Amino acid sequence: MDMPSLTPRPVGLLYGGDYNPEQWPERVWEEDVRLMREAGVNLVTVGVFAWAWLEPAPGRYQFGWLDRVLELLRRNEIAVDLATATASPPPWFPHRYPKSLPVDTDGRRLWYGSRQSFCASSPEYRDVALHLVDRLASRYHDHPALAMWHIHNEYGCHNLHCYCDVSAAAFRVWLRNRYGDLGGLNDAWGTAFWSQWYTDWAQVLPPRATTTIGNPAQALDFRRFSSDALLALCTAEREALRQITPGIPATTNLMTGNFFGLDYWRWARVLDFVATDNYLVGTSTAPHVDVAYAADIARSLGRGRPWLLMEHSTSAVNWQPRNLAKPPGMLRRNSLSHVARGSDGALFFQWRASRSGAEKWHSAMLPHAGTDSRVWREVVELGAALKRLAPVASSTVDGQVAVVLDYPSGWAAEGRAQPSVDMGTFDEVRRWYGALWRAGVTADFAPPGAELSRYPVVFVPALYLVSDNDANALASYVDGGGTLLVGPYSGVVDECDRVRPGGYPGAFRDLLGVRIEEFYPMPAGGSVKLSGGSVGHAWRELGRATGAEVLESYVDGPVAGSPAVTRNGRAWYVGTRLDDDGLDQLVAQVLAAAGVAALVADRPPGLEAVRRRHPDGTAYLFLVNHADAPATVAATGTDLLTGADSAGEVTVPPGGVVVLRSSGEEE
Ligand code: GLA
């Protein structure tokens, strides 16, 4: 399905957050809306956790309070992203249907009293949730405040896997659809090993706790199934909404930067536009790169169309061991970095800080301290800035290169009984992305089988598992003139996690012109020197070039002399995990070989530069300075934020943001 662009009713960029009026007496609502107007809020997400208020008893719905909230918002010209409220069933639901509660791998049923306390395969949950969706859509289908639907909330955040008997039955159905018969299943799972041969479907189970390592192919399929089980719920809600409100776009908030449990490439296809939540982790050494990473994944999932930052935080969150407040100015920079990368707005969790509950220490747009606070002042300033940036809405960002990201491959590589726990996928993709950020190159993400010919360079940081078709697509991409850099431990298994024999890197052996015969993972903290002076970690390989030119080889340890960095025409390979400096150098070398330059030349290290563009050529160069020193670069245009013109050169103050509009010809 083709995703329509994001066309909510407010004009310009969207600004607001989760609004939970059910947590407050009605007398507070008037003040909420007055302050929303003061801050420039034009969209709020209502009802995400309001199921208990909408359906206080089975089949008894009460909408009066929501009617009043929506009417108040309408009168104040604040549009609504109306939630379907299915993310947190009220206590009466599991009390009535105890088998709907999720079960963990040890067989422990998880109680209600938190949120997302349901099994994705529960027929009762599905029925009751869809009933609620139907009632909401029927009641508010023509409400003038309704701009978009917010399906559920952060699917899979807390109930990604359920191992109960109902899930087991649903898993079997999923497996039958995939493999047809038990012969297909036994073959795919390699059940000749350890006498795991299945002779009856009733014997097939989710990967529950076992004596020792379970079957990795079973674990992988269960992860695929779990993603699909939740996706089926999302699709069902989406279809129910489409029946009643075909013209209202619907989305759900993904978590593109730090959640890799769902196969978001499949998910993005059912959404009218992509929305994501992006929270920073206090221990990160480069939070601004984390922001960019999550944003670029979100944009790429939506195939480049405008998307929406549905939630981030004004300051601290509440769910880390140490919840760091954002220093002054960071709220604005984080928000505008998302906008730079294609978000048509910036929304927060949440509007007003809660007094009770698990998130009472989470920051908000309106903090406990009230309006006499730094956060509130920054919130008001951001609202004004976003108004000035209104012309940017619906423009798009062109990625200069692509990075391959595949969820099931990462799940398989991060499963048990791998050669080294240091060979995770998702952190490594993030690390390679960091090298591209530092190189000043705008990156898109792509699934492995995608059509990639428009990119001069494609990076494959970690693709342990690949199907023949997807491997062939990458080979055709190189045949067609593309440049490819592949990281270690890639192409080694097929889509059923079966090793590709004959030498590694399996599916990419011919393409890369190298043949690896043995892996030499390193002890914790170990390193290996390369002939070009760079340093590798975690992984080394014994092998030889079968056609590729050896650019660097290992100089010490048990694989001294084996190739570490190779180049077979336009297909490059690195067989170790280079440290950041080495990775930066290799990435720079590959970019240079393919003629890809930084978006803005001679850029100081902490300056983020991204360009959005309208089809008529009007361009917006976002310059976000994350450093403590002013940053001066060559650029021309009018700063949308200040109205100042710059011809030839612009200086961005420390921590500041400049958005230069140009006709596109000056670039
Ligand atoms: C997620 C959820 C919100 C809230 C925030 C807290 O994004 O969607 O409801 O819990 O996390 O950071």
XYZ file of C-alpha atoms and ligand atoms in Angstrom:
679
model
C 0.000 0.000 0.000
C 1.218 3.442 -0.820
C 1.383 5.663 2.219
C -0.312 9.025 1.753
C 1.718 11.889 3.124
C 1.003 13.225 6.520
C -1.909 15.613 6.017
C -3.308 16.466 9.413
C -5.513 19.489 9.693
C -3.293 22.020 11.446
C -1.266 23.960 8.933
C 2.497 23.947 9.355
C 4.395 21.872 11.860
C 2.659 19.994 14.648
C 3.377 20.830 18.243
C 2.011 19.283 21.411
C 2.024 16.025 23.288
C 0.090 13.334 25.134
C -2.779 14.951 26.956
C -4.271 12.869 29.770
C -7.142 14.979 31.127
C -8.607 11.939 32.895
C -5.825 12.347 35.467
C -7.092 15.791 36.446
C -10.293 17.352 37.763
C -12.263 19.121 35.034
C -11.504 22.532 36.490
C -7.881 22.046 35.412
C -8.821 21.482 31.765
C -9.565 25.156 31.056
C -6.136 26.078 32.332
C -4.567 23.297 30.261
C -6.057 24.622 27.080
C -5.212 28.230 27.879
C -1.584 27.275 28.446
C -1.534 25.100 25.348
C -2.483 28.166 23.349
C 0.188 30.181 25.080
C 2.779 27.574 24.091
C 1.574 27.342 20.501
C 0.310 23.777 20.853
C -1.816 22.754 17.873
C -2.174 18.982 18.332
C -2.581 16.761 21.378
C -2.810 13.002 21.684
C -5.828 12.179 23.798
C -6.936 9.012 25.527
C -3.887 6.762 25.193
C -4.463 5.188 28.613
C -8.123 6.037 29.074
C -9.729 2.655 28.456
C -10.932 2.416 32.069
C -12.669 5.778 31.658
C -14.180 4.952 28.310
C -15.461 1.503 29.274
C -15.646 1.332 33.063
C -17.439 -2.014 32.960
C -17.736 -4.646 30.225
C -19.747 -3.181 27.372
C -20.689 -0.032 29.312
C -19.206 2.939 27.530
C -19.008 6.499 28.814
C -18.010 9.176 26.371
C -19.386 12.288 28.045
C -16.046 13.344 29.495
C -14.283 12.830 26.181
C -17.012 14.767 24.364
C -16.281 17.674 26.695
C -12.511 17.425 26.251
C -12.745 17.300 22.465
C -15.184 20.181 22.373
C -12.906 22.273 24.572
C -9.968 21.526 22.297
C -11.995 22.265 19.168
C -13.113 25.621 20.540
C -9.474 26.448 21.106
C -8.399 25.267 17.660
C -6.279 22.448 18.988
C -6.476 19.348 16.836
C -6.621 15.857 18.261
C -4.658 12.712 17.622
C -7.292 10.435 19.127
C -5.986 7.255 20.696
C -7.823 3.975 20.381
C -6.978 3.440 24.059
C -6.280 -0.272 23.685
C -2.799 -0.302 25.234
C -3.841 -0.695 28.840
C -6.853 -2.915 29.522
C -8.584 -1.934 32.776
C -8.556 -4.395 35.690
C -12.042 -5.713 34.919
C -10.773 -7.188 31.670
C -8.066 -9.576 32.943
C -10.181 -10.195 36.016
C -12.895 -11.480 33.742
C -10.521 -13.154 31.228
C -7.481 -14.268 33.260
C -6.156 -16.300 30.339
C -5.639 -13.050 28.434
C -2.713 -12.181 30.699
C 0.724 -12.764 29.167
C 2.947 -15.644 30.260
C 6.720 -15.487 30.323
C 9.194 -18.106 29.175
C 9.198 -19.773 32.611
C 5.426 -20.185 32.533
C 4.837 -17.343 34.966
C 1.646 -15.417 34.290
C 2.220 -11.678 34.582
C -0.381 -9.839 36.594
C -2.237 -6.695 35.734
C -1.467 -3.479 37.619
C 0.861 -1.991 35.014
C 0.114 -1.596 31.290
C 0.048 -3.727 28.117
C -0.986 -6.643 30.315
C -2.364 -8.869 27.593
C -1.342 -11.682 25.282
C -1.261 -10.644 21.620
C -2.976 -13.884 20.606
C -5.837 -13.624 23.095
C -9.128 -13.733 21.164
C -10.891 -12.006 24.064
C -8.461 -9.111 24.024
C -8.854 -8.721 20.288
C -12.667 -8.766 20.458
C -12.995 -6.334 23.325
C -10.315 -3.989 21.959
C -11.860 -3.900 18.494
C -15.234 -3.226 19.997
C -13.829 -0.200 21.766
C -12.176 1.003 18.557
C -15.445 0.654 16.717
C -17.326 2.620 19.365
C -14.755 5.413 19.393
C -14.637 5.690 15.612
C -18.428 5.643 15.323
C -18.798 8.363 17.910
C -16.067 10.723 16.750
C -15.831 9.984 13.006
C -16.933 13.480 12.032
C -15.658 15.402 15.020
C -14.011 18.564 13.716
C -11.089 18.222 16.153
C -10.173 14.742 14.920
C -6.988 15.047 12.836
C -5.546 11.551 13.102
C -5.872 8.232 14.871
C -3.315 6.976 17.340
C -3.576 3.205 17.291
C -2.704 1.547 20.605
C 0.664 2.742 21.983
C 4.203 1.500 21.509
C 3.245 -2.025 20.488
C 5.357 -4.702 22.104
C 7.084 -2.400 24.539
C 6.197 -4.613 27.500
C 4.402 -7.669 26.100
C 6.442 -8.528 23.040
C 6.492 -12.270 23.691
C 3.877 -14.461 25.289
C 4.504 -18.164 25.838
C 1.005 -19.242 26.944
C -1.014 -22.087 25.443
C -3.111 -19.696 23.362
C 0.082 -18.252 21.905
C 1.369 -21.772 21.286
C -1.721 -22.570 19.212
C -1.396 -19.314 17.272
C 2.317 -19.995 16.714
C 1.427 -23.372 15.178
C -1.004 -21.719 12.781
C 1.686 -19.215 11.806
C 4.195 -22.035 11.256
C 1.754 -24.033 9.140
C 1.279 -20.999 6.936
C 5.008 -20.592 6.595
C 6.099 -24.190 6.123
C 2.977 -26.056 5.006
C 3.661 -29.317 6.781
C 5.780 -30.788 9.534
C 8.393 -31.919 7.002
C 8.961 -28.282 6.064
C 9.126 -27.274 9.707
C 11.580 -30.032 10.638
C 13.792 -29.097 7.729
C 13.697 -25.365 8.491
C 14.437 -25.881 12.164
C 17.097 -28.560 11.606
C 15.370 -30.857 14.089
C 17.573 -33.816 13.183
C 19.886 -32.178 15.690
C 19.472 -33.273 19.346
C 16.535 -35.507 18.450
C 14.077 -32.643 18.164
C 12.137 -34.212 15.281
C 8.411 -33.312 15.487
C 5.822 -35.900 14.496
C 2.646 -34.042 15.481
C 1.835 -30.332 15.403
C 0.612 -30.579 18.991
C 4.249 -31.146 20.042
C 5.363 -27.786 18.661
C 5.746 -25.065 21.299
C 7.021 -21.551 21.746
C 10.649 -21.523 22.917
C 9.825 -21.935 26.599
C 12.547 -22.299 29.233
C 14.566 -25.445 28.559
C 17.400 -27.365 30.231
C 19.999 -25.704 28.057
C 20.197 -23.937 24.688
C 17.017 -24.315 22.694
C 16.650 -24.525 18.935
C 17.814 -21.170 17.464
C 15.607 -21.459 14.361
C 12.585 -22.011 16.612
C 13.543 -18.964 18.670
C 13.925 -16.895 15.495
C 10.559 -17.957 14.113
C 8.949 -17.188 17.442
C 10.300 -13.653 17.236
C 8.924 -13.330 13.707
C 5.597 -14.733 14.881
C 5.463 -12.378 17.875
C 6.038 -9.360 15.632
C 3.315 -10.581 13.277
C 0.871 -11.339 16.120
C 1.036 -7.742 17.330
C 0.999 -6.464 13.761
C -2.231 -8.390 13.181
C -3.788 -6.465 16.075
C -2.552 -3.152 14.706
C -3.821 -4.037 11.235
C -7.211 -5.030 12.631
C -7.531 -1.689 14.423
C -6.371 0.107 11.315
C -8.983 -1.688 9.187
C -11.747 -0.992 11.711
C -10.863 2.705 11.609
C -10.609 2.726 7.828
C -14.135 1.336 7.542
C -15.586 4.226 9.494
C -13.137 7.080 8.860
C -11.427 6.382 5.537
C -10.199 9.960 5.289
C -8.485 10.203 8.666
C -4.860 9.057 8.688
C -3.923 6.476 11.293
C -0.586 5.637 12.799
C 0.952 4.065 15.847
C 4.014 5.258 17.691
C 7.024 3.073 16.897
C 10.252 3.272 18.899
C 12.770 3.382 16.103
C 15.896 4.346 18.035
C 16.061 1.852 20.823
C 13.565 -0.914 20.239
C 14.308 -3.601 17.702
C 11.788 -6.238 18.765
C 9.333 -5.753 15.899
C 10.049 -5.976 12.205
C 9.223 -2.336 11.534
C 9.696 -2.703 7.773
C 6.558 -4.861 7.791
C 4.796 -2.555 10.230
C 5.371 0.638 8.265
C 3.349 -0.780 5.369
C 0.086 -0.710 7.322
C 0.460 2.827 8.670
C -0.723 5.924 6.832
C 2.421 7.661 8.021
C 5.215 6.694 10.366
C 5.350 8.063 13.888
C 8.044 7.371 16.431
C 8.982 8.026 20.038
C 12.521 8.922 20.871
C 13.943 8.938 24.370
C 17.579 9.487 25.158
C 19.590 7.143 27.290
C 21.535 8.944 29.998
C 24.685 6.891 29.501
C 25.021 7.796 25.813
C 28.156 9.695 24.870
C 26.540 11.122 21.735
C 22.826 11.715 22.368
C 22.582 14.025 19.355
C 23.654 11.126 17.127
C 21.078 8.881 18.822
C 18.407 11.444 17.973
C 19.493 11.511 14.341
C 19.638 7.715 14.170
C 16.070 7.200 15.404
C 14.852 9.991 13.135
C 16.543 8.629 10.026
C 15.169 5.149 10.666
C 11.672 6.627 11.059
C 11.985 8.563 7.800
C 13.295 5.515 5.984
C 10.503 3.269 7.252
C 8.093 5.712 5.635
C 10.126 5.607 2.435
C 11.226 9.185 2.760
C 7.828 10.773 3.280
C 7.223 13.181 6.138
C 6.770 11.427 9.455
C 6.046 12.550 12.980
C 7.990 12.612 16.220
C 5.095 11.488 18.390
C 6.892 11.577 21.734
C 10.119 12.705 23.258
C 10.878 14.328 26.583
C 11.290 17.938 27.557
C 13.824 16.858 30.178
C 14.342 13.705 32.301
C 12.532 10.403 31.864
C 11.639 8.134 34.777
C 12.652 4.650 33.658
C 16.437 4.691 33.804
C 18.564 4.102 36.895
C 19.641 7.750 36.807
C 17.296 10.070 34.967
C 19.299 13.015 33.717
C 17.644 16.365 33.130
C 18.261 17.880 29.712
C 20.509 20.914 30.009
C 19.119 24.258 28.782
C 18.687 24.369 25.004
C 18.736 20.615 24.484
C 14.954 20.352 24.285
C 15.014 22.753 21.342
C 17.986 21.149 19.604
C 16.539 17.651 19.970
C 13.183 18.785 18.607
C 14.662 20.644 15.655
C 17.029 17.791 14.774
C 13.964 15.598 14.303
C 12.334 18.279 12.184
C 15.556 18.619 10.169
C 15.350 14.922 9.381
C 11.803 15.009 8.084
C 9.474 15.087 11.072
C 6.535 17.394 10.453
C 6.460 18.430 14.090
C 7.641 17.694 17.599
C 5.410 16.163 20.249
C 6.151 15.182 23.810
C 5.178 12.762 26.479
C 3.357 14.449 28.114
C 1.504 17.742 28.376
C 1.151 18.077 32.174
C 3.377 16.188 34.615
C 1.403 13.553 36.555
C 1.021 13.695 40.312
C 0.595 9.959 40.772
C 1.596 6.743 39.165
C 4.710 5.188 37.687
C 5.563 8.231 35.602
C 5.153 11.002 38.139
C 8.887 11.723 37.862
C 8.814 11.965 34.079
C 9.278 15.466 32.704
C 6.460 17.164 30.802
C 5.727 20.316 28.834
C 4.077 21.747 31.921
C 6.233 20.594 34.839
C 5.192 20.139 38.486
C 6.765 23.540 39.097
C 4.226 25.164 36.759
C 4.837 27.999 34.338
C 7.505 29.697 36.425
C 10.090 27.195 35.262
C 12.905 26.810 32.783
C 11.193 23.922 31.018
C 7.988 25.891 30.469
C 9.886 28.875 29.110
C 11.740 26.605 26.695
C 8.467 24.966 25.694
C 6.966 28.350 24.832
C 10.088 29.334 22.878
C 10.002 26.085 20.945
C 6.355 26.657 20.050
C 7.285 30.040 18.592
C 10.230 28.554 16.683
C 8.076 25.823 15.157
C 5.600 28.459 13.986
C 8.386 30.237 12.149
C 9.389 26.946 10.587
C 5.885 26.301 9.204
C 7.016 26.538 5.549
C 9.180 23.460 6.107
C 6.123 21.207 6.576
C 5.771 18.377 4.068
C 9.212 18.925 2.506
C 11.402 15.834 2.345
C 14.998 14.789 2.992
C 17.132 12.932 0.466
C 19.502 10.404 1.956
C 22.912 10.391 0.280
C 23.754 6.775 1.158
C 21.900 3.766 2.550
C 22.528 1.546 5.565
C 21.008 -1.931 5.535
C 19.026 -2.772 8.642
C 17.271 -6.112 9.020
C 15.387 -7.027 12.171
C 15.199 -10.853 11.883
C 18.893 -11.009 11.035
C 19.641 -9.105 14.229
C 17.351 -11.363 16.262
C 19.163 -14.435 14.963
C 22.638 -12.957 15.491
C 21.763 -11.893 19.021
C 20.358 -15.309 19.934
C 22.118 -17.808 22.160
C 25.129 -19.988 21.323
C 26.791 -17.628 18.909
C 30.593 -17.512 18.512
C 30.772 -14.275 20.519
C 28.333 -12.182 22.519
C 30.216 -9.164 21.199
C 28.817 -9.580 17.694
C 25.435 -7.955 18.261
C 23.725 -6.319 15.312
C 21.730 -3.315 16.402
C 24.470 -1.558 18.365
C 26.813 -2.097 15.457
C 24.383 -0.591 12.964
C 24.158 2.397 15.296
C 27.954 2.597 15.451
C 28.342 2.639 11.655
C 25.603 5.231 11.500
C 27.699 7.285 13.938
C 30.604 7.189 11.482
C 28.319 8.538 8.746
C 27.025 11.244 11.071
C 30.590 12.304 11.790
C 31.316 12.267 8.060
C 28.454 14.747 7.608
C 26.602 12.462 5.204
C 22.811 12.019 5.389
C 21.949 8.335 5.633
C 18.771 6.465 4.821
C 18.112 2.951 6.082
C 16.884 0.147 3.871
C 15.862 -3.486 4.214
C 18.278 -5.898 2.504
C 16.135 -6.686 -0.550
C 15.344 -3.047 -1.345
C 15.916 -1.361 -4.675
C 19.075 0.594 -3.895
C 20.289 1.846 -7.268
C 19.746 5.499 -6.414
C 22.379 5.327 -3.689
C 26.030 5.595 -4.715
C 27.058 3.702 -1.553
C 25.354 1.100 0.600
C 26.671 0.052 3.996
C 25.964 -3.381 5.480
C 27.335 -3.210 9.025
C 25.996 -6.560 10.246
C 23.832 -8.921 8.210
C 24.413 -12.343 9.742
C 21.297 -13.810 8.107
C 20.347 -13.183 4.504
C 18.104 -14.943 2.004
C 19.410 -15.828 -1.467
C 17.134 -13.203 -2.999
C 18.334 -10.447 -0.725
C 21.980 -11.408 -1.244
C 21.387 -11.385 -5.013
C 19.804 -7.932 -4.747
C 22.989 -6.603 -3.151
C 25.129 -8.292 -5.820
C 22.970 -6.744 -8.582
C 23.299 -3.383 -6.889
C 27.106 -3.636 -7.152
C 26.854 -4.949 -10.750
C 24.763 -1.921 -11.560
C 27.529 0.446 -10.411
C 26.933 0.709 -6.671
C 29.618 0.667 -4.007
C 29.123 -1.638 -1.029
C 30.875 -2.006 2.311
C 30.055 -5.177 4.249
C 30.920 -5.765 7.893
C 32.084 -8.986 9.565
C 29.957 -12.052 10.272
C 27.562 -11.238 7.439
C 25.875 -13.553 4.932
C 26.798 -16.621 6.962
C 23.330 -18.193 7.399
C 20.147 -18.419 5.338
C 16.721 -17.207 6.478
C 16.280 -20.350 8.622
C 19.546 -19.687 10.447
C 21.244 -22.568 8.571
C 24.943 -22.126 7.907
C 25.949 -21.577 4.278
C 28.759 -24.092 3.790
C 31.911 -23.719 1.673
C 33.501 -20.814 3.512
C 32.326 -17.534 4.939
C 30.979 -14.923 4.360
C 28.622 -17.399 2.711
C 26.179 -15.536 0.527
C 28.701 -12.721 -0.082
C 31.815 -14.850 -0.736
C 31.886 -14.309 -4.510
C 30.695 -10.731 -4.360
C 33.447 -9.797 -1.911
C 36.145 -12.081 -3.336
C 37.204 -13.431 0.045
C 36.987 -16.867 1.612
C 37.075 -17.170 5.389
C 37.597 -20.606 6.893
C 37.572 -19.951 10.627
C 36.454 -17.254 13.041
C 38.718 -16.127 15.860
C 36.552 -14.177 18.305
C 38.562 -12.224 20.847
C 38.419 -12.402 24.621
C 36.579 -9.574 26.351
C 38.372 -6.282 25.808
C 40.846 -7.796 23.319
C 42.125 -5.991 20.251
C 44.061 -6.743 17.099
C 46.344 -4.499 15.042
C 45.865 -4.069 11.334
C 48.630 -3.377 8.821
C 47.227 0.066 7.992
C 47.479 1.116 11.639
C 43.836 0.680 12.651
C 42.660 -1.496 15.508
C 39.976 -4.171 15.505
C 37.920 -5.521 18.391
C 35.794 -8.547 19.184
C 36.415 -10.512 16.001
C 39.121 -11.742 13.643
C 39.063 -14.180 10.780
C 41.395 -16.695 9.198
C 41.047 -16.648 5.434
C 42.350 -15.414 2.117
C 41.420 -13.180 -0.743
C 40.064 -15.087 -3.742
C 39.849 -12.117 -6.052
C 39.764 -9.104 -3.802
C 42.655 -6.736 -3.249
C 43.856 -6.877 0.380
C 43.941 -3.348 1.773
C 44.811 -4.300 5.332
C 45.680 -7.553 7.046
C 46.056 -8.591 10.682
C 49.569 -8.041 11.976
C 49.487 -9.887 15.270
C 47.817 -12.796 16.994
C 46.726 -16.154 15.614
C 45.448 -14.869 12.258
C 48.404 -12.617 11.401
C 48.597 -12.280 7.644
C 44.909 -12.948 7.008
C 42.954 -10.237 5.207
C 41.128 -7.749 7.404
C 40.017 -5.097 4.916
C 39.536 -5.998 1.271
C 38.184 -4.520 -1.905
C 36.808 -6.452 -4.842
C 36.101 -3.720 -7.354
C 33.287 -1.762 -5.744
C 32.578 -4.413 -3.076
C 34.503 -3.736 0.127
C 34.732 -5.965 3.185
C 35.956 -5.512 6.715
C 36.387 -8.681 8.753
C 36.803 -7.195 12.221
C 34.978 -4.613 14.274
C 37.158 -1.569 13.732
C 37.309 0.928 16.544
C 35.587 4.263 15.905
C 38.681 5.943 14.454
C 39.337 3.067 12.098
C 35.712 2.924 11.101
C 35.670 6.663 10.409
C 38.697 6.283 8.164
C 37.320 3.295 6.272
C 33.925 4.930 5.802
C 35.665 8.082 4.541
C 37.720 6.012 2.099
C 34.656 4.231 0.720
C 32.672 7.467 0.445
C 35.563 9.114 -1.385
C 35.905 6.156 -3.759
C 32.227 6.568 -4.659
C 32.447 10.353 -4.903
C 30.148 11.080 -1.947
C 31.001 14.275 -0.061
C 29.668 15.729 3.186
C 26.460 17.713 2.693
C 28.291 20.822 3.939
C 32.015 21.070 3.371
C 34.514 22.008 6.114
C 32.042 21.500 8.891
C 33.234 21.676 12.514
C 32.760 18.278 14.228
C 29.665 19.012 16.372
C 27.656 20.691 13.635
C 24.728 18.707 12.263
C 23.694 19.657 8.733
C 20.621 18.270 6.988
C 18.581 19.591 4.102
C 14.831 19.357 3.519
C 13.404 20.288 0.168
C 10.051 20.949 -1.490
C 9.361 19.677 -4.985
C 9.600 23.272 -6.305
C 13.267 23.361 -5.252
C 12.854 25.513 -2.133
C 15.382 24.098 0.293
C 15.889 24.395 4.056
C 19.360 23.769 5.375
C 19.181 22.918 9.068
C 22.390 23.604 10.964
C 22.306 22.396 14.566
C 25.373 23.145 16.632
C 25.902 20.538 19.357
C 29.299 21.905 20.328
C 30.387 24.527 22.866
C 32.048 26.731 20.244
C 30.490 28.765 17.412
C 30.479 26.961 14.063
C 31.027 28.808 10.811
C 30.340 27.236 7.424
C 29.808 28.412 3.877
C 26.056 28.709 3.244
C 23.580 31.156 1.784
C 19.942 31.859 2.557
C 17.529 33.441 5.007
C 17.305 32.040 8.522
C 13.656 31.151 9.089
C 14.166 31.453 12.838
C 15.565 35.003 12.900
C 14.930 36.430 9.434
C 18.663 37.175 9.070
C 20.159 36.835 5.601
C 23.509 35.262 5.091
C 25.352 35.374 1.865
C 28.286 33.049 1.592
C 28.863 32.301 5.258
C 26.859 31.610 8.393
C 27.863 31.231 12.039
C 25.782 29.023 14.314
C 26.225 29.888 17.996
C 27.124 27.142 20.478
C 24.005 25.049 21.119
C 22.129 27.067 18.498
C 20.120 26.261 15.409
C 19.915 28.028 12.048
C 17.470 27.067 9.292
C 18.441 28.652 5.989
C 15.831 28.895 3.306
C 17.090 29.098 -0.241
C 15.553 28.720 -3.649
C 17.813 25.743 -4.141
C 19.909 27.446 -6.794
C 22.424 28.930 -4.359
C 23.560 25.527 -3.077
C 6.626 5.810 26.121
C 5.134 5.753 26.266
C 4.601 6.858 27.125
C 5.476 7.061 28.329
C 6.881 7.337 27.882
C 7.835 7.590 29.021
O 7.025 6.538 25.066
O 4.466 5.772 25.030
O 3.297 6.489 27.495
O 5.438 5.898 29.086
O 7.359 6.205 27.205
O 9.132 7.851 28.571
